[in-house]
Amino acid sequence: MAGYDVIIVGSGPAGIFAALELTKKENLKVLILEKGPDIEKRKCYERTTGKCAHCKPCRITSGWGGAGAFSDGKLTLSNEIGGWMSEYVGDKELTGLIDYVDGVYREFGATDVVHGTDGGKVGRLQKKATLADMRLVPMQVRHLGTDRSNDILTAMKERLAPRLDIQTGVRVSHILVENDRVAGVLTGDGQVITGKHIIAAPGREGAEWLNIEARRLGLKPVNNAVDIGVRVEVPAVVMEPLTKDLYEPKLIYTSKSFQDKVRTFCVCPYGVVASESTDGITTVNGHSYAEKKTENTNFALLVSTSFTEPFHEPIAYGKYIARLANLLGEGIIIQRLGDLMDGHRSTPERIARGTTVPTYTEATPGDLSFVLPYRYISDIKEMLEALDKLAPGVNSRNTLLYGVEVKFYSSRLKLKPTLETEIKNLYAIGDGAGITRGLMQSSASGVVAARAILNSTSRRK
Ligand SMILES: Cc1cc2nc3c(=O)[nH]c(=O)nc-3n(C[C@H](O)[C@H](O)[C@H](O)COP(=O)(O)OP(=O)(O)OC[C@H]3O[C@@H](n4cnc5c(N)ncnc54)[C@H](O)[C@@H]3O)c2cc1C
């Protein structure tokens, strides 16, 4: 097969934005390889039947659009949220990139409505948060909703399809390197495809693969944190003091007992709790739809842990905890906060007696204290108490906790500000490279790598 100028591994937001940027100006020969299915074939059975079919790879996280296709589509317009890109490009550059990426999302149909723009109200909530021992990160959010994200990613594909080659259902198994310079890829079905530049954008789904490849190629990954916690579900009215003006309240609390950082994550007003499967492990997540509203709001409370010597396996640790929940609950466990406080499991009857009606009905009523270490349970309880001062009712006995939610942040590789690895012309971007954890920064990372390649190819002319 003829060689490519650029091969992009993974068609999540990072890979797609790299492709959009690369095909904007120059006539480069670009190929995208995606191990999951094309966007129209990405049917998640759990969404229609309520039961996870454990597809391999998971239709939620794999396929055209990556994890972004089924994501809640909350574009967070702040350089403080969604990753560590500022460590590579600086705060000012990142702000500019976020503006640029936001413009592209709007060009492809993102709504003009932005939440969290009223400085006065945000300021008042920040004061209240401080009094409750929390920090409220001010942030503006453009919310697409899961359904609209899908349309936007389809439109991006339609723009790209005539300008480059796309192969879905093709997994890259090896990155080929010759004389310290990237040379191409070997796919799972045995194709050797040569390429002058490789952009590895495999997302969380492919983070372990990238890690293994990096080690094989002699690159030394640096450990990232792992975030472990629960998804909290309450009647939407309870969270309205926060969601009405902020939409996505980002609150950070430092626990008194362990000095751990606990944060709210992925707040889904009027949304649904959902499951997600990676490598046979089911974890919990949440969505809200632009057109379809429920009476509940859900959000994650996550405790961040960075392990120190000699432990090097934060992802394995997170998976171990998630597996434990799956072992005890055959999937996701649900527990009423009152039952957790009283030290007994929830039963279907106890859940039914509660005033919060679960939006995810496949979870097994159980006891999260058998799954999460005491440290996490204690941190989560403390944060719920603090949150109750801003949104009274959050710490109610009827609040539902689903477990576990785990966010694995891939090990990071040593990267240049252009996101090039120590191997010439091999770039590692997005969530899979461990440098981002959200749509905006992952998309921005694609732009950075693409611009670096465009710069290097135009210099060579
Ligand atoms: C349910 C859910 C809701 C979310 N909601 C939000 C939100 O509201 N706002 C927000 O900012 N972020 C959200 N996120 C996170 C966001 O989706 C991710 O940060 C973003 O998609 C990361 O982009 P990426 O391109 O780096 O990786 P991904 O989107 O994960 O894409 C990587 C792609 O690479 C493919 N791949 C992996 N390995 C290989 C291989 N070896 N060969 C070929 N292909 C490979 C995968 O199949 C996948 O399609 C959500 C995530 C999930 C799962």
Short mmCIF file of C-alpha atoms in Angstrom, two decimals, residues 19-408:
data_model
loop_
_atom_site.label_atom_id
_atom_site.label_comp_id
_atom_site.label_asym_id
_atom_site.label_seq_id
_atom_site.Cartn_x
_atom_site.Cartn_y
_atom_site.Cartn_z
CA ALA A 19 -7.53 15.63 10.56
CA LEU A 20 -9.64 18.79 10.12
CA GLU A 21 -6.57 20.95 10.63
CA LEU A 22 -4.30 18.85 8.40
CA THR A 23 -6.73 18.84 5.49
CA LYS A 24 -7.51 22.57 5.74
CA LYS A 25 -4.55 23.88 3.84
CA GLU A 26 -2.03 21.46 2.45
CA ASN A 27 -2.58 18.56 0.14
CA LEU A 28 -1.23 15.95 2.51
CA LYS A 29 -2.09 12.29 2.18
CA VAL A 30 -3.79 11.44 5.45
CA LEU A 31 -5.26 8.19 6.78
CA ILE A 32 -7.40 7.69 9.87
CA LEU A 33 -7.48 4.21 11.38
CA GLU A 34 -10.24 3.50 13.88
CA LYS A 35 -10.75 0.17 15.57
CA GLY A 36 -14.43 0.76 16.34
CA PRO A 37 -17.34 0.98 13.89
CA ASP A 38 -18.44 3.93 11.80
CA ILE A 39 -20.71 6.43 13.52
CA GLU A 40 -24.00 5.21 12.07
CA LYS A 41 -23.20 1.66 13.21
CA ARG A 42 -22.52 2.72 16.76
CA LYS A 43 -25.63 1.31 18.40
CA CYS A 44 -25.31 0.80 22.14
CA TYR A 45 -27.63 -2.05 23.20
CA GLU A 46 -27.65 -0.79 26.75
CA ARG A 47 -29.34 2.40 25.51
CA THR A 48 -32.16 0.44 23.88
CA THR A 49 -32.45 -2.71 26.00
CA GLY A 50 -31.15 -1.35 29.31
CA LYS A 51 -28.61 -4.19 29.44
CA CYS A 52 -24.95 -3.90 28.50
CA ALA A 53 -24.03 -6.39 25.75
CA HIS A 54 -20.29 -6.02 26.54
CA CYS A 55 -19.47 -5.26 22.88
CA LYS A 56 -15.80 -5.50 21.99
CA PRO A 57 -14.78 -2.78 21.50
CA CYS A 58 -17.39 -0.86 23.54
CA ARG A 59 -19.73 1.10 21.23
CA ILE A 60 -19.84 3.95 23.75
CA THR A 61 -16.12 4.59 23.76
CA SER A 62 -15.05 3.23 20.36
CA GLY A 63 -15.83 4.14 16.79
CA TRP A 64 -16.01 7.31 14.69
CA GLY A 65 -16.26 10.19 17.17
CA GLY A 66 -14.53 8.23 19.96
CA ALA A 67 -15.90 8.62 23.47
CA GLY A 68 -17.05 12.03 22.25
CA ALA A 69 -19.84 10.63 20.06
CA PHE A 70 -21.91 9.46 22.98
CA SER A 71 -20.54 12.03 25.38
CA ASP A 72 -22.77 14.56 26.96
CA GLY A 73 -21.21 17.16 24.71
CA LYS A 74 -20.40 19.74 27.35
CA LEU A 75 -17.79 22.01 25.86
CA THR A 76 -16.04 23.56 28.84
CA LEU A 77 -14.66 26.90 27.76
CA SER A 78 -11.99 27.17 30.43
CA ASN A 79 -8.30 26.34 30.30
CA GLU A 80 -8.44 25.06 33.91
CA ILE A 81 -10.69 22.12 33.08
CA GLY A 82 -10.33 19.00 31.03
CA GLY A 83 -6.64 18.27 31.04
CA TRP A 84 -3.06 19.38 31.38
CA MET A 85 -2.48 20.95 27.96
CA SER A 86 -1.38 24.23 29.54
CA GLU A 87 1.73 22.43 30.81
CA TYR A 88 2.75 21.97 27.16
CA VAL A 89 1.52 25.08 25.39
CA GLY A 90 1.03 27.59 28.24
CA ASP A 91 -2.20 29.16 29.58
CA LYS A 92 -2.47 31.91 26.97
CA GLU A 93 -1.98 29.63 24.00
CA LEU A 94 -4.44 27.14 25.44
CA THR A 95 -7.08 29.85 25.87
CA GLY A 96 -6.62 30.74 22.20
CA LEU A 97 -6.86 27.08 21.17
CA ILE A 98 -10.05 26.62 23.17
CA ASP A 99 -11.58 29.64 21.41
CA TYR A 100 -10.51 28.25 18.05
CA VAL A 101 -11.86 24.74 18.74
CA ASP A 102 -15.12 26.21 20.07
CA GLY A 103 -15.47 28.10 16.78
CA VAL A 104 -15.05 24.86 14.83
CA TYR A 105 -17.71 23.09 16.93
CA ARG A 106 -20.08 26.02 16.22
CA GLU A 107 -19.27 25.87 12.51
CA PHE A 108 -20.45 22.24 12.58
CA GLY A 109 -23.69 23.03 14.40
CA ALA A 110 -23.00 23.54 18.12
CA THR A 111 -25.59 25.68 19.88
CA ASP A 112 -24.91 29.39 20.51
CA VAL A 113 -26.15 29.11 24.12
CA VAL A 114 -23.41 29.33 26.74
CA HIS A 115 -24.09 28.70 30.44
CA GLY A 116 -22.27 30.34 33.34
CA THR A 117 -21.84 33.81 31.84
CA ASP A 118 -23.44 35.83 34.67
CA GLY A 119 -20.37 37.02 36.61
CA GLY A 120 -22.47 38.40 39.52
CA LYS A 121 -24.26 35.13 40.22
CA VAL A 122 -21.09 33.11 39.77
CA GLY A 123 -19.27 35.42 42.20
CA ARG A 124 -22.01 34.95 44.83
CA LEU A 125 -21.84 31.17 44.48
CA GLN A 126 -18.05 31.29 44.73
CA LYS A 127 -18.37 33.08 48.09
CA LYS A 128 -20.88 30.51 49.34
CA ALA A 129 -18.56 27.71 48.21
CA THR A 130 -15.64 29.26 50.10
CA LEU A 131 -17.76 29.39 53.27
CA ALA A 132 -18.53 25.69 52.79
CA ASP A 133 -14.78 24.87 52.47
CA MET A 134 -14.93 24.34 48.71
CA ARG A 135 -13.51 26.07 45.67
CA LEU A 136 -15.84 26.80 42.81
CA VAL A 137 -13.98 26.96 39.51
CA PRO A 138 -15.75 29.56 37.34
CA MET A 139 -16.46 28.07 33.97
CA GLN A 140 -18.55 28.66 30.90
CA VAL A 141 -20.13 25.67 29.18
CA ARG A 142 -21.60 25.19 25.75
CA HIS A 143 -23.85 22.15 26.04
CA LEU A 144 -24.48 20.08 22.93
CA GLY A 145 -26.26 17.10 24.47
CA THR A 146 -25.47 13.52 23.48
CA ASP A 147 -27.83 13.54 20.50
CA ARG A 148 -26.40 16.73 18.97
CA SER A 149 -22.77 15.61 19.55
CA ASN A 150 -23.52 12.72 17.26
CA ASP A 151 -24.82 15.02 14.48
CA ILE A 152 -21.76 17.26 14.74
CA LEU A 153 -19.35 14.32 14.54
CA THR A 154 -21.26 12.99 11.52
CA ALA A 155 -20.98 16.38 9.81
CA MET A 156 -17.23 16.40 10.51
CA LYS A 157 -16.93 13.00 8.92
CA GLU A 158 -18.82 14.16 5.85
CA ARG A 159 -16.42 17.11 5.52
CA LEU A 160 -13.36 14.89 5.92
CA ALA A 161 -14.36 11.83 3.89
CA PRO A 162 -13.57 13.30 0.42
CA ARG A 163 -10.26 14.73 1.64
CA LEU A 164 -8.57 11.75 3.27
CA ASP A 165 -8.79 7.98 3.76
CA ILE A 166 -10.75 6.53 6.65
CA GLN A 167 -10.70 2.88 7.69
CA THR A 168 -13.00 1.91 10.52
CA GLY A 169 -12.96 -1.49 12.19
CA VAL A 170 -9.16 -1.53 11.86
CA ARG A 171 -7.07 -1.75 15.01
CA VAL A 172 -3.48 -0.62 15.01
CA SER A 173 -1.42 -3.22 16.82
CA HIS A 174 2.11 -1.83 16.43
CA ILE A 175 3.76 1.48 15.72
CA LEU A 176 6.70 0.90 13.38
CA VAL A 177 9.94 2.77 13.98
CA GLU A 178 13.10 2.79 11.88
CA ASN A 179 16.29 4.61 12.85
CA ASP A 180 14.55 6.45 15.72
CA ARG A 181 11.98 7.84 13.32
CA VAL A 182 8.42 6.65 12.97
CA ALA A 183 7.84 4.64 9.78
CA GLY A 184 4.25 3.41 9.84
CA VAL A 185 1.88 1.05 11.57
CA LEU A 186 1.02 -2.63 11.61
CA THR A 187 -2.68 -3.32 11.94
CA GLY A 188 -4.41 -6.17 13.75
CA ASP A 189 -5.38 -7.67 10.39
CA GLY A 190 -1.75 -7.72 9.25
CA GLN A 191 -1.55 -4.62 7.00
CA VAL A 192 1.74 -2.75 7.08
CA ILE A 193 0.95 0.87 6.27
CA THR A 194 3.82 3.28 5.90
CA GLY A 195 3.52 6.85 7.14
CA LYS A 196 5.93 9.75 7.63
CA HIS A 197 4.09 11.03 10.71
CA ILE A 198 1.94 9.12 13.16
CA ILE A 199 -0.52 10.81 15.48
CA ALA A 200 -1.54 8.38 18.21
CA ALA A 201 -4.94 9.47 19.53
CA PRO A 202 -6.35 6.25 21.01
CA GLY A 203 -8.35 7.75 23.89
CA ARG A 204 -8.91 6.05 27.20
CA GLU A 205 -10.00 2.93 25.33
CA GLY A 206 -6.53 2.60 23.80
CA ALA A 207 -4.46 4.06 26.63
CA GLU A 208 -3.14 0.72 27.79
CA TRP A 209 -2.21 -0.21 24.22
CA LEU A 210 -0.29 3.06 23.82
CA ASN A 211 1.42 2.46 27.12
CA ILE A 212 2.53 -1.02 26.05
CA GLU A 213 3.70 0.29 22.67
CA ALA A 214 5.59 3.13 24.33
CA ARG A 215 7.43 0.71 26.61
CA ARG A 216 8.21 -1.58 23.68
CA LEU A 217 9.64 1.41 21.81
CA GLY A 218 11.76 2.44 24.78
CA LEU A 219 9.70 5.48 25.82
CA LYS A 220 9.24 5.93 29.54
CA PRO A 221 5.66 6.68 30.59
CA VAL A 222 5.04 8.85 33.67
CA ASN A 223 2.19 7.82 35.99
CA ASN A 224 -0.91 9.96 36.22
CA ALA A 225 -3.54 10.03 38.94
CA VAL A 226 -6.58 7.78 39.07
CA ASP A 227 -9.96 9.23 40.06
CA ILE A 228 -12.33 6.90 41.88
CA GLY A 229 -15.77 7.60 43.28
CA VAL A 230 -19.50 7.36 42.80
CA ARG A 231 -22.23 8.91 40.69
CA VAL A 232 -24.73 10.78 42.80
CA GLU A 233 -28.37 11.12 41.72
CA VAL A 234 -30.85 13.55 43.25
CA PRO A 235 -34.11 15.19 42.21
CA ALA A 236 -33.13 17.96 39.77
CA VAL A 237 -34.69 20.59 42.02
CA VAL A 238 -32.06 19.86 44.70
CA MET A 239 -29.19 20.84 42.42
CA GLU A 240 -30.97 23.79 40.86
CA PRO A 241 -29.28 26.39 43.13
CA LEU A 242 -26.09 25.36 41.34
CA THR A 243 -27.19 24.13 37.92
CA LYS A 244 -29.56 27.02 37.17
CA ASP A 245 -26.80 29.56 36.72
CA LEU A 246 -23.70 27.43 36.31
CA TYR A 247 -24.97 24.40 34.44
CA GLU A 248 -21.75 22.49 35.21
CA PRO A 249 -20.63 23.42 38.72
CA LYS A 250 -17.00 22.43 39.20
CA LEU A 251 -16.45 22.25 42.95
CA ILE A 252 -13.27 21.09 44.62
CA TYR A 253 -13.09 20.03 48.25
CA THR A 254 -10.08 18.94 50.28
CA SER A 255 -11.15 16.28 52.74
CA LYS A 256 -10.45 16.87 56.41
CA SER A 257 -9.66 13.26 57.27
CA PHE A 258 -7.27 12.46 54.44
CA GLN A 259 -6.49 15.78 52.76
CA ASP A 260 -7.67 14.21 49.51
CA LYS A 261 -8.93 16.27 46.60
CA VAL A 262 -12.59 15.46 45.92
CA ARG A 263 -14.37 17.08 42.99
CA THR A 264 -17.66 17.16 41.20
CA PHE A 265 -17.44 15.90 37.65
CA CYS A 266 -19.78 15.65 34.66
CA VAL A 267 -22.90 17.16 36.19
CA CYS A 268 -25.92 16.08 34.11
CA PRO A 269 -28.93 18.26 34.92
CA TYR A 270 -32.25 16.53 34.15
CA GLY A 271 -30.16 13.64 32.85
CA VAL A 272 -29.82 9.90 33.16
CA VAL A 273 -27.31 7.66 34.83
CA ALA A 274 -25.70 5.21 32.41
CA SER A 275 -23.16 2.43 32.34
CA GLU A 276 -19.98 2.19 30.33
CA SER A 277 -17.87 -0.86 29.58
CA THR A 278 -14.15 -0.96 28.90
CA ASP A 279 -12.17 -4.18 28.70
CA GLY A 280 -15.05 -6.12 30.20
CA ILE A 281 -15.35 -3.78 33.20
CA THR A 282 -18.58 -1.88 33.76
CA THR A 283 -18.42 1.52 35.35
CA VAL A 284 -21.02 4.22 35.83
CA ASN A 285 -21.41 7.48 33.94
CA GLY A 286 -24.10 10.06 33.20
CA HIS A 287 -25.65 11.89 30.26
CA SER A 288 -28.14 14.60 29.61
CA TYR A 289 -29.89 15.00 26.30
CA ALA A 290 -30.65 18.32 24.61
CA GLU A 291 -34.22 17.27 23.78
CA LYS A 292 -35.11 14.72 26.46
CA LYS A 293 -35.29 15.69 30.15
CA THR A 294 -35.75 13.60 33.30
CA GLU A 295 -36.66 14.81 36.80
CA ASN A 296 -33.22 14.00 38.19
CA THR A 297 -29.75 15.46 38.11
CA ASN A 298 -26.69 13.27 38.42
CA PHE A 299 -23.01 14.01 38.87
CA ALA A 300 -19.85 12.21 39.87
CA LEU A 301 -17.91 12.77 43.07
CA LEU A 302 -14.38 11.67 42.41
CA VAL A 303 -11.39 11.32 44.70
CA SER A 304 -8.05 11.86 43.01
CA THR A 305 -5.14 9.63 44.00
CA SER A 306 -1.57 9.92 42.75
CA PHE A 307 0.36 6.89 43.92
CA THR A 308 3.98 7.23 44.87
CA GLU A 309 6.88 4.76 44.85
CA PRO A 310 6.97 1.81 44.52
CA PHE A 311 3.46 1.51 43.00
CA HIS A 312 3.23 2.15 39.26
CA GLU A 313 -0.18 0.81 38.29
CA PRO A 314 -2.92 3.42 38.97
CA ILE A 315 -5.00 2.09 36.06
CA ALA A 316 -4.78 -1.48 37.37
CA TYR A 317 -5.81 -0.23 40.82
CA GLY A 318 -8.88 1.59 39.44
CA LYS A 319 -9.85 -1.46 37.40
CA TYR A 320 -9.46 -3.70 40.44
CA ILE A 321 -11.97 -1.57 42.38
CA ALA A 322 -14.37 -1.47 39.43
CA ARG A 323 -14.09 -5.26 39.06
CA LEU A 324 -14.93 -5.66 42.72
CA ALA A 325 -18.15 -3.71 42.20
CA ASN A 326 -18.92 -5.84 39.13
CA LEU A 327 -18.22 -9.01 41.12
CA LEU A 328 -20.55 -8.07 43.94
CA GLY A 329 -23.22 -6.35 41.89
CA GLU A 330 -22.90 -8.10 38.52
CA GLY A 331 -22.36 -4.63 37.13
CA ILE A 332 -23.16 -1.39 38.84
CA ILE A 333 -24.18 -1.16 42.49
CA ILE A 334 -26.78 1.35 43.69
CA GLN A 335 -27.15 2.38 47.31
CA ARG A 336 -29.25 4.97 49.12
CA LEU A 337 -27.07 7.35 51.10
CA GLY A 338 -29.23 6.60 54.19
CA ASP A 339 -28.44 2.89 53.88
CA LEU A 340 -24.73 3.63 53.53
CA MET A 341 -24.87 5.82 56.64
CA ASP A 342 -26.75 3.14 58.60
CA GLY A 343 -24.16 0.54 57.61
CA HIS A 344 -26.44 -1.80 55.68
CA ARG A 345 -27.00 -2.66 52.06
CA SER A 346 -29.80 -1.25 49.93
CA THR A 347 -32.44 -3.67 48.75
CA PRO A 348 -34.94 -3.20 45.91
CA GLU A 349 -37.59 -2.45 48.57
CA ARG A 350 -35.45 0.20 50.30
CA ILE A 351 -34.69 1.85 46.95
CA ALA A 352 -38.41 1.79 46.11
CA ARG A 353 -39.24 3.43 49.46
CA GLY A 354 -36.88 6.34 48.69
CA THR A 355 -38.07 9.57 47.15
CA THR A 356 -35.43 9.63 44.41
CA VAL A 357 -36.50 7.41 41.54
CA PRO A 358 -33.41 5.92 39.84
CA THR A 359 -32.98 6.68 36.14
CA TYR A 360 -30.68 3.67 35.75
CA THR A 361 -32.67 0.58 36.56
CA GLU A 362 -30.08 -2.09 35.80
CA ALA A 363 -27.99 -1.40 38.90
CA THR A 364 -28.00 -3.94 41.74
CA PRO A 365 -29.01 -2.59 45.14
CA GLY A 366 -26.04 -3.33 47.41
CA ASP A 367 -23.43 -1.94 49.75
CA LEU A 368 -20.70 0.30 48.36
CA SER A 369 -18.70 0.03 51.57
CA PHE A 370 -17.73 -3.51 50.47
CA VAL A 371 -16.24 -2.03 47.31
CA LEU A 372 -14.71 1.34 48.01
CA PRO A 373 -11.91 1.68 50.55
CA TYR A 374 -12.90 3.53 53.77
CA ARG A 375 -10.81 6.49 52.64
CA TYR A 376 -12.96 7.07 49.54
CA ILE A 377 -16.26 6.54 51.35
CA SER A 378 -15.24 8.97 54.06
CA ASP A 379 -14.05 11.60 51.52
CA ILE A 380 -17.33 11.30 49.59
CA LYS A 381 -19.47 11.63 52.71
CA GLU A 382 -17.53 14.75 53.75
CA MET A 383 -17.98 16.35 50.34
CA LEU A 384 -21.73 15.59 50.34
CA GLU A 385 -22.01 17.35 53.70
CA ALA A 386 -20.15 20.39 52.34
CA LEU A 387 -22.22 20.40 49.14
CA ASP A 388 -25.43 20.35 51.15
CA LYS A 389 -24.63 23.92 52.22
CA LEU A 390 -24.86 25.06 48.60
CA ALA A 391 -27.58 22.69 47.44
CA PRO A 392 -29.69 21.68 50.46
CA GLY A 393 -30.98 18.14 50.06
CA VAL A 394 -27.89 16.68 48.42
CA ASN A 395 -26.91 15.00 51.67
CA SER A 396 -30.38 13.49 52.11
CA ARG A 397 -30.91 9.85 53.06
CA ASN A 398 -32.77 9.50 49.74
CA THR A 399 -29.80 10.49 47.63
CA LEU A 400 -28.73 7.63 45.38
CA LEU A 401 -25.12 6.59 44.95
CA TYR A 402 -24.04 4.43 42.04
CA GLY A 403 -20.67 2.77 42.01
CA VAL A 404 -18.20 2.80 40.87
CA GLU A 405 -17.17 5.64 38.65
CA VAL A 406 -13.51 5.47 37.75
CA LYS A 407 -11.57 7.84 35.54
CA PHE A 408 -8.31 6.36 34.38
#
